[in-house]
Amino acid sequence: GRGKINGSAQWVGFMGGGHNLSSCATADCDKRGKGFFVISLVDGSILWSYTLQNDTNMSNALPGSTAMVDTDNDGYIDRVYIGDLGGTMWRFKFCSYWSGPSCNTANWTGGRLFSGTAGAVYSIPPVAKDAKGNFWVFWGTGDKVDVTGTTAQNKFYAVKDADAAAPRVLADLINITSSTYADSDTRKGWHVTLTGTGEKVLGDSAVFGGVVYFTSFTPDAGGASICSSGGTGLLYG
């Protein structure tokens, strides 16, 4: 995407640290994958990074692709979202139209939009704007390394990004697995629990015409071999 540094345009790449199943619950751990990087497409140099060294909450790897957003329609990416293998959604903020020409990499910030406790996020989280001007981020969880696994109970999330000081948690969201959601200025979003045994979201979701669409896969019960077992695919809206 096109970023802005000191008032000038620069083409950059946004990427997570990569895949690593090891979690950093302790200081002595495998730190690979626990990071986010902004890379110059001119010479490949790392312009900015946000890693476990900056934030001890980044204890899981970030293997997925990013969602890049131009929130103020000035032609420059000013916000990026990416999930990690612990179910957390990260948000990084860059120079916007309102930042002024002196804004540079020293002004860029990172942190958690949503603090998860379970589920792996590999997909690109689409971002949409509602009628009140609120930005919403959507994503589902599902382990692509263990497609036939049946132990994790995955979810699909919709979280309102209101620039809150603290990250949202599951208790902040309305559970609409068997009900509906009515928005208000005080509500933070919703979630759906996938009820199939081992049901998981393995692909990207999409928002169009006021509807968010996502697919899920539920492996056959008792499928011991990934080569021989089947499953059920569903499309949600």
mmCIF file of C-alpha atoms in Angstrom:
data_model
loop_
_atom_site.group_PDB
_atom_site.id
_atom_site.type_symbol
_atom_site.label_atom_id
_atom_site.label_comp_id
_atom_site.label_asym_id
_atom_site.label_seq_id
_atom_site.Cartn_x
_atom_site.Cartn_y
_atom_site.Cartn_z
ATOM 1 C CA GLY A 1 0.000 0.000 0.000
ATOM 2 C CA ARG A 2 0.916 3.660 -0.212
ATOM 3 C CA GLY A 3 2.005 5.193 3.070
ATOM 4 C CA LYS A 4 2.863 8.737 4.089
ATOM 5 C CA ILE A 5 6.124 9.667 5.819
ATOM 6 C CA ASN A 6 6.965 13.307 6.522
ATOM 7 C CA GLY A 7 4.224 14.315 4.112
ATOM 8 C CA SER A 8 5.646 12.279 1.210
ATOM 9 C CA ALA A 9 4.247 9.128 -0.374
ATOM 10 C CA GLN A 10 6.138 5.855 -0.076
ATOM 11 C CA TRP A 11 5.082 2.404 -1.219
ATOM 12 C CA VAL A 12 5.414 -0.096 1.609
ATOM 13 C CA GLY A 13 4.589 -3.693 2.443
ATOM 14 C CA PHE A 14 2.842 -4.726 5.668
ATOM 15 C CA MET A 15 3.516 -8.228 6.979
ATOM 16 C CA GLY A 16 3.390 -10.409 10.045
ATOM 17 C CA GLY A 17 6.372 -12.316 11.384
ATOM 18 C CA GLY A 18 5.322 -15.682 9.959
ATOM 19 C CA HIS A 19 4.191 -19.067 11.220
ATOM 20 C CA ASN A 20 5.442 -20.510 14.499
ATOM 21 C CA LEU A 21 3.267 -22.675 16.731
ATOM 22 C CA SER A 22 5.389 -21.982 19.831
ATOM 23 C CA SER A 23 3.822 -19.511 22.252
ATOM 24 C CA CYS A 24 5.880 -17.082 24.314
ATOM 25 C CA ALA A 25 4.313 -17.418 27.735
ATOM 26 C CA THR A 26 7.762 -17.098 29.297
ATOM 27 C CA ALA A 27 10.794 -14.914 28.559
ATOM 28 C CA ASP A 28 12.881 -17.889 27.426
ATOM 29 C CA CYS A 29 10.924 -18.887 24.328
ATOM 30 C CA ASP A 30 11.035 -19.118 20.552
ATOM 31 C CA LYS A 31 10.486 -15.505 19.514
ATOM 32 C CA ARG A 32 10.209 -16.168 15.777
ATOM 33 C CA GLY A 33 6.960 -15.026 14.207
ATOM 34 C CA LYS A 34 6.014 -12.682 17.045
ATOM 35 C CA GLY A 35 6.190 -9.437 15.155
ATOM 36 C CA PHE A 36 4.766 -7.034 12.580
ATOM 37 C CA PHE A 37 6.872 -5.208 9.997
ATOM 38 C CA VAL A 38 6.541 -2.308 7.569
ATOM 39 C CA ILE A 39 8.967 -2.761 4.683
ATOM 40 C CA SER A 40 10.084 -0.283 2.026
ATOM 41 C CA LEU A 41 9.247 -1.517 -1.473
ATOM 42 C CA VAL A 42 12.071 0.663 -2.785
ATOM 43 C CA ASP A 43 14.984 -1.186 -1.192
ATOM 44 C CA GLY A 44 13.497 -3.845 1.114
ATOM 45 C CA SER A 45 14.585 -2.147 4.307
ATOM 46 C CA ILE A 46 12.484 -2.425 7.477
ATOM 47 C CA LEU A 47 11.042 1.020 8.110
ATOM 48 C CA TRP A 48 9.260 0.100 11.337
ATOM 49 C CA SER A 49 8.539 -2.938 13.465
ATOM 50 C CA TYR A 50 6.382 -3.902 16.416
ATOM 51 C CA THR A 51 7.398 -7.139 18.114
ATOM 52 C CA LEU A 52 7.408 -9.102 21.336
ATOM 53 C CA GLN A 53 10.274 -6.844 22.389
ATOM 54 C CA ASN A 54 7.890 -3.844 22.204
ATOM 55 C CA ASP A 55 4.851 -5.555 23.671
ATOM 56 C CA THR A 56 4.882 -8.658 25.858
ATOM 57 C CA ASN A 57 1.278 -9.342 24.818
ATOM 58 C CA MET A 58 2.533 -10.368 21.370
ATOM 59 C CA SER A 59 3.220 -13.894 22.574
ATOM 60 C CA ASN A 60 1.837 -15.665 19.488
ATOM 61 C CA ALA A 61 2.985 -15.645 15.874
ATOM 62 C CA LEU A 62 1.287 -13.560 13.172
ATOM 63 C CA PRO A 63 1.131 -15.790 10.064
ATOM 64 C CA GLY A 64 -1.823 -14.241 8.234
ATOM 65 C CA SER A 65 -2.208 -11.433 5.743
ATOM 66 C CA THR A 66 -3.094 -7.891 6.729
ATOM 67 C CA ALA A 67 -6.135 -5.733 6.101
ATOM 68 C CA MET A 68 -5.035 -2.279 4.943
ATOM 69 C CA VAL A 69 -7.447 0.618 5.421
ATOM 70 C CA ASP A 70 -7.510 4.244 4.349
ATOM 71 C CA THR A 71 -9.944 5.534 6.976
ATOM 72 C CA ASP A 72 -9.953 9.182 5.854
ATOM 73 C CA ASN A 73 -9.932 8.662 2.054
ATOM 74 C CA ASP A 74 -6.770 10.687 1.495
ATOM 75 C CA GLY A 75 -5.146 7.997 -0.640
ATOM 76 C CA TYR A 76 -2.788 6.669 2.047
ATOM 77 C CA ILE A 77 -3.006 3.600 4.290
ATOM 78 C CA ASP A 78 -3.397 4.796 7.872
ATOM 79 C CA ARG A 79 -4.601 1.654 9.649
ATOM 80 C CA VAL A 80 -3.709 -2.052 9.395
ATOM 81 C CA TYR A 81 -5.230 -5.101 11.104
ATOM 82 C CA ILE A 82 -3.788 -8.606 11.480
ATOM 83 C CA GLY A 83 -4.613 -11.580 13.727
ATOM 84 C CA ASP A 84 -2.342 -13.998 15.571
ATOM 85 C CA LEU A 85 -2.397 -17.688 16.495
ATOM 86 C CA GLY A 86 -3.803 -16.928 19.963
ATOM 87 C CA GLY A 87 -7.014 -15.341 18.686
ATOM 88 C CA THR A 88 -5.906 -11.737 19.215
ATOM 89 C CA MET A 89 -6.573 -9.053 16.595
ATOM 90 C CA TRP A 90 -3.849 -6.406 16.321
ATOM 91 C CA ARG A 91 -4.282 -2.827 15.095
ATOM 92 C CA PHE A 92 -1.498 -0.564 13.809
ATOM 93 C CA LYS A 93 -2.018 3.142 13.157
ATOM 94 C CA PHE A 94 0.006 5.255 10.720
ATOM 95 C CA CYS A 95 -0.007 8.824 9.435
ATOM 96 C CA SER A 96 -3.473 10.072 8.504
ATOM 97 C CA TYR A 97 -4.619 13.234 6.755
ATOM 98 C CA TRP A 98 -5.037 14.891 10.152
ATOM 99 C CA SER A 99 -1.528 13.981 11.358
ATOM 100 C CA GLY A 100 0.151 16.795 9.466
ATOM 101 C CA PRO A 101 3.276 16.821 7.263
ATOM 102 C CA SER A 102 5.658 16.164 10.156
ATOM 103 C CA CYS A 103 4.198 12.723 10.904
ATOM 104 C CA ASN A 104 6.742 9.925 10.428
ATOM 105 C CA THR A 105 7.622 6.438 11.685
ATOM 106 C CA ALA A 106 8.178 7.786 15.211
ATOM 107 C CA ASN A 107 4.461 8.588 15.361
ATOM 108 C CA TRP A 108 3.263 5.136 14.295
ATOM 109 C CA THR A 109 1.637 3.020 17.017
ATOM 110 C CA GLY A 110 0.503 -0.547 17.597
ATOM 111 C CA GLY A 111 -1.647 -2.489 20.027
ATOM 112 C CA ARG A 112 -4.498 -4.946 20.479
ATOM 113 C CA LEU A 113 -7.973 -4.238 19.136
ATOM 114 C CA PHE A 114 -9.251 -7.503 20.642
ATOM 115 C CA SER A 115 -7.544 -9.715 23.182
ATOM 116 C CA GLY A 116 -8.338 -13.339 22.386
ATOM 117 C CA THR A 117 -7.721 -16.441 24.453
ATOM 118 C CA ALA A 118 -8.352 -19.222 21.932
ATOM 119 C CA GLY A 119 -8.469 -19.895 18.215
ATOM 120 C CA ALA A 120 -6.006 -19.138 15.438
ATOM 121 C CA VAL A 121 -6.469 -16.259 12.981
ATOM 122 C CA TYR A 122 -5.042 -16.822 9.500
ATOM 123 C CA SER A 123 -7.515 -14.901 7.362
ATOM 124 C CA ILE A 124 -7.594 -11.275 6.203
ATOM 125 C CA PRO A 125 -10.088 -9.388 8.413
ATOM 126 C CA PRO A 126 -12.375 -7.237 6.239
ATOM 127 C CA VAL A 127 -13.179 -3.769 7.538
ATOM 128 C CA ALA A 128 -16.470 -1.935 6.942
ATOM 129 C CA LYS A 129 -17.985 1.379 7.950
ATOM 130 C CA ASP A 130 -21.521 1.595 9.358
ATOM 131 C CA ALA A 131 -24.110 4.343 8.945
ATOM 132 C CA LYS A 132 -22.827 6.135 12.051
ATOM 133 C CA GLY A 133 -19.242 6.246 10.816
ATOM 134 C CA ASN A 134 -17.973 3.422 13.034
ATOM 135 C CA PHE A 135 -15.384 1.024 11.615
ATOM 136 C CA TRP A 136 -16.038 -2.696 12.144
ATOM 137 C CA VAL A 137 -13.498 -5.501 11.867
ATOM 138 C CA PHE A 138 -14.640 -9.071 11.063
ATOM 139 C CA TRP A 139 -12.765 -12.372 11.368
ATOM 140 C CA GLY A 140 -13.130 -16.045 12.216
ATOM 141 C CA THR A 141 -10.806 -18.540 13.892
ATOM 142 C CA GLY A 142 -9.661 -21.954 12.720
ATOM 143 C CA ASP A 143 -6.416 -23.908 12.781
ATOM 144 C CA LYS A 144 -5.135 -24.497 9.233
ATOM 145 C CA VAL A 145 -2.394 -26.774 10.546
ATOM 146 C CA ASP A 146 -4.957 -29.124 12.155
ATOM 147 C CA VAL A 147 -7.860 -29.003 9.702
ATOM 148 C CA THR A 148 -9.402 -32.245 10.975
ATOM 149 C CA GLY A 149 -8.990 -31.357 14.655
ATOM 150 C CA THR A 150 -12.125 -31.391 16.791
ATOM 151 C CA THR A 151 -10.997 -30.039 20.176
ATOM 152 C CA ALA A 152 -11.134 -26.269 19.624
ATOM 153 C CA GLN A 153 -14.430 -24.384 19.619
ATOM 154 C CA ASN A 154 -14.009 -21.582 17.124
ATOM 155 C CA LYS A 155 -15.907 -18.322 16.744
ATOM 156 C CA PHE A 156 -16.626 -15.549 14.297
ATOM 157 C CA TYR A 157 -16.186 -11.991 15.572
ATOM 158 C CA ALA A 158 -17.398 -8.517 14.657
ATOM 159 C CA VAL A 159 -15.711 -5.789 16.704
ATOM 160 C CA LYS A 160 -16.295 -2.057 16.542
ATOM 161 C CA ASP A 161 -13.055 -0.068 16.405
ATOM 162 C CA ALA A 162 -13.705 2.986 18.549
ATOM 163 C CA ASP A 163 -10.057 3.699 19.436
ATOM 164 C CA ALA A 164 -10.587 2.390 22.960
ATOM 165 C CA ALA A 165 -7.623 2.622 25.298
ATOM 166 C CA ALA A 166 -7.971 -1.008 26.380
ATOM 167 C CA PRO A 167 -8.513 -3.975 24.029
ATOM 168 C CA ARG A 168 -11.951 -5.519 23.774
ATOM 169 C CA VAL A 169 -12.469 -8.977 25.254
ATOM 170 C CA LEU A 170 -15.072 -11.673 24.679
ATOM 171 C CA ALA A 171 -17.235 -10.425 27.557
ATOM 172 C CA ASP A 172 -17.600 -7.068 25.760
ATOM 173 C CA LEU A 173 -19.344 -8.702 22.802
ATOM 174 C CA ILE A 174 -22.960 -9.841 22.417
ATOM 175 C CA ASN A 175 -23.336 -13.577 21.787
ATOM 176 C CA ILE A 176 -25.714 -13.934 18.836
ATOM 177 C CA THR A 177 -25.169 -17.652 18.188
ATOM 178 C CA SER A 178 -28.895 -18.226 18.674
ATOM 179 C CA SER A 179 -30.214 -14.654 18.728
ATOM 180 C CA THR A 180 -29.902 -11.306 16.929
ATOM 181 C CA TYR A 181 -27.883 -8.136 17.443
ATOM 182 C CA ALA A 182 -29.219 -4.617 17.876
ATOM 183 C CA ASP A 183 -26.510 -1.975 17.807
ATOM 184 C CA SER A 184 -26.206 0.992 20.165
ATOM 185 C CA ASP A 185 -23.518 3.564 20.930
ATOM 186 C CA THR A 186 -22.445 1.609 24.005
ATOM 187 C CA ARG A 187 -22.177 -1.803 22.359
ATOM 188 C CA LYS A 188 -18.799 -3.039 21.171
ATOM 189 C CA GLY A 189 -19.775 -5.803 18.730
ATOM 190 C CA TRP A 190 -20.893 -9.418 18.559
ATOM 191 C CA HIS A 191 -19.679 -12.968 18.157
ATOM 192 C CA VAL A 192 -21.027 -16.290 16.913
ATOM 193 C CA THR A 193 -19.871 -19.636 18.316
ATOM 194 C CA LEU A 194 -19.486 -22.291 15.618
ATOM 195 C CA THR A 195 -21.517 -25.207 16.915
ATOM 196 C CA GLY A 196 -20.199 -28.047 14.749
ATOM 197 C CA THR A 197 -17.652 -30.386 16.324
ATOM 198 C CA GLY A 198 -14.340 -29.041 15.120
ATOM 199 C CA GLU A 199 -16.029 -26.445 12.892
ATOM 200 C CA LYS A 200 -13.565 -23.777 11.836
ATOM 201 C CA VAL A 201 -13.170 -20.773 9.555
ATOM 202 C CA LEU A 202 -10.369 -21.438 7.059
ATOM 203 C CA GLY A 203 -10.928 -18.687 4.483
ATOM 204 C CA ASP A 204 -11.318 -14.950 4.260
ATOM 205 C CA SER A 205 -14.699 -13.348 4.942
ATOM 206 C CA ALA A 206 -16.251 -10.535 2.912
ATOM 207 C CA VAL A 207 -18.636 -7.649 3.563
ATOM 208 C CA PHE A 208 -21.036 -6.542 0.840
ATOM 209 C CA GLY A 209 -24.354 -4.711 0.903
ATOM 210 C CA GLY A 210 -24.632 -4.741 4.693
ATOM 211 C CA VAL A 211 -23.964 -8.486 4.999
ATOM 212 C CA VAL A 212 -20.802 -10.248 6.157
ATOM 213 C CA TYR A 213 -20.232 -13.619 4.461
ATOM 214 C CA PHE A 214 -17.913 -16.367 5.681
ATOM 215 C CA THR A 215 -17.445 -20.084 5.137
ATOM 216 C CA SER A 216 -16.687 -22.840 7.610
ATOM 217 C CA PHE A 217 -15.504 -26.444 7.476
ATOM 218 C CA THR A 218 -16.570 -29.207 9.880
ATOM 219 C CA PRO A 219 -14.510 -32.424 9.638
ATOM 220 C CA ASP A 220 -16.183 -35.806 9.662
ATOM 221 C CA ALA A 221 -16.387 -37.313 13.134
ATOM 222 C CA GLY A 222 -13.622 -39.802 13.824
ATOM 223 C CA GLY A 223 -11.636 -39.031 10.688
ATOM 224 C CA ALA A 224 -8.172 -40.293 11.617
ATOM 225 C CA SER A 225 -6.436 -39.539 8.333
ATOM 226 C CA ILE A 226 -6.325 -36.117 6.723
ATOM 227 C CA CYS A 227 -6.025 -37.864 3.345
ATOM 228 C CA SER A 228 -9.190 -39.942 3.665
ATOM 229 C CA SER A 229 -11.565 -37.950 5.858
ATOM 230 C CA GLY A 230 -14.159 -35.564 4.501
ATOM 231 C CA GLY A 231 -16.357 -32.977 6.058
ATOM 232 C CA THR A 232 -19.074 -30.378 5.616
ATOM 233 C CA GLY A 233 -18.731 -26.876 4.250
ATOM 234 C CA LEU A 234 -21.153 -24.096 5.154
ATOM 235 C CA LEU A 235 -21.706 -20.539 3.953
ATOM 236 C CA TYR A 236 -22.926 -18.026 6.538
ATOM 237 C CA GLY A 237 -24.405 -14.581 6.050
#
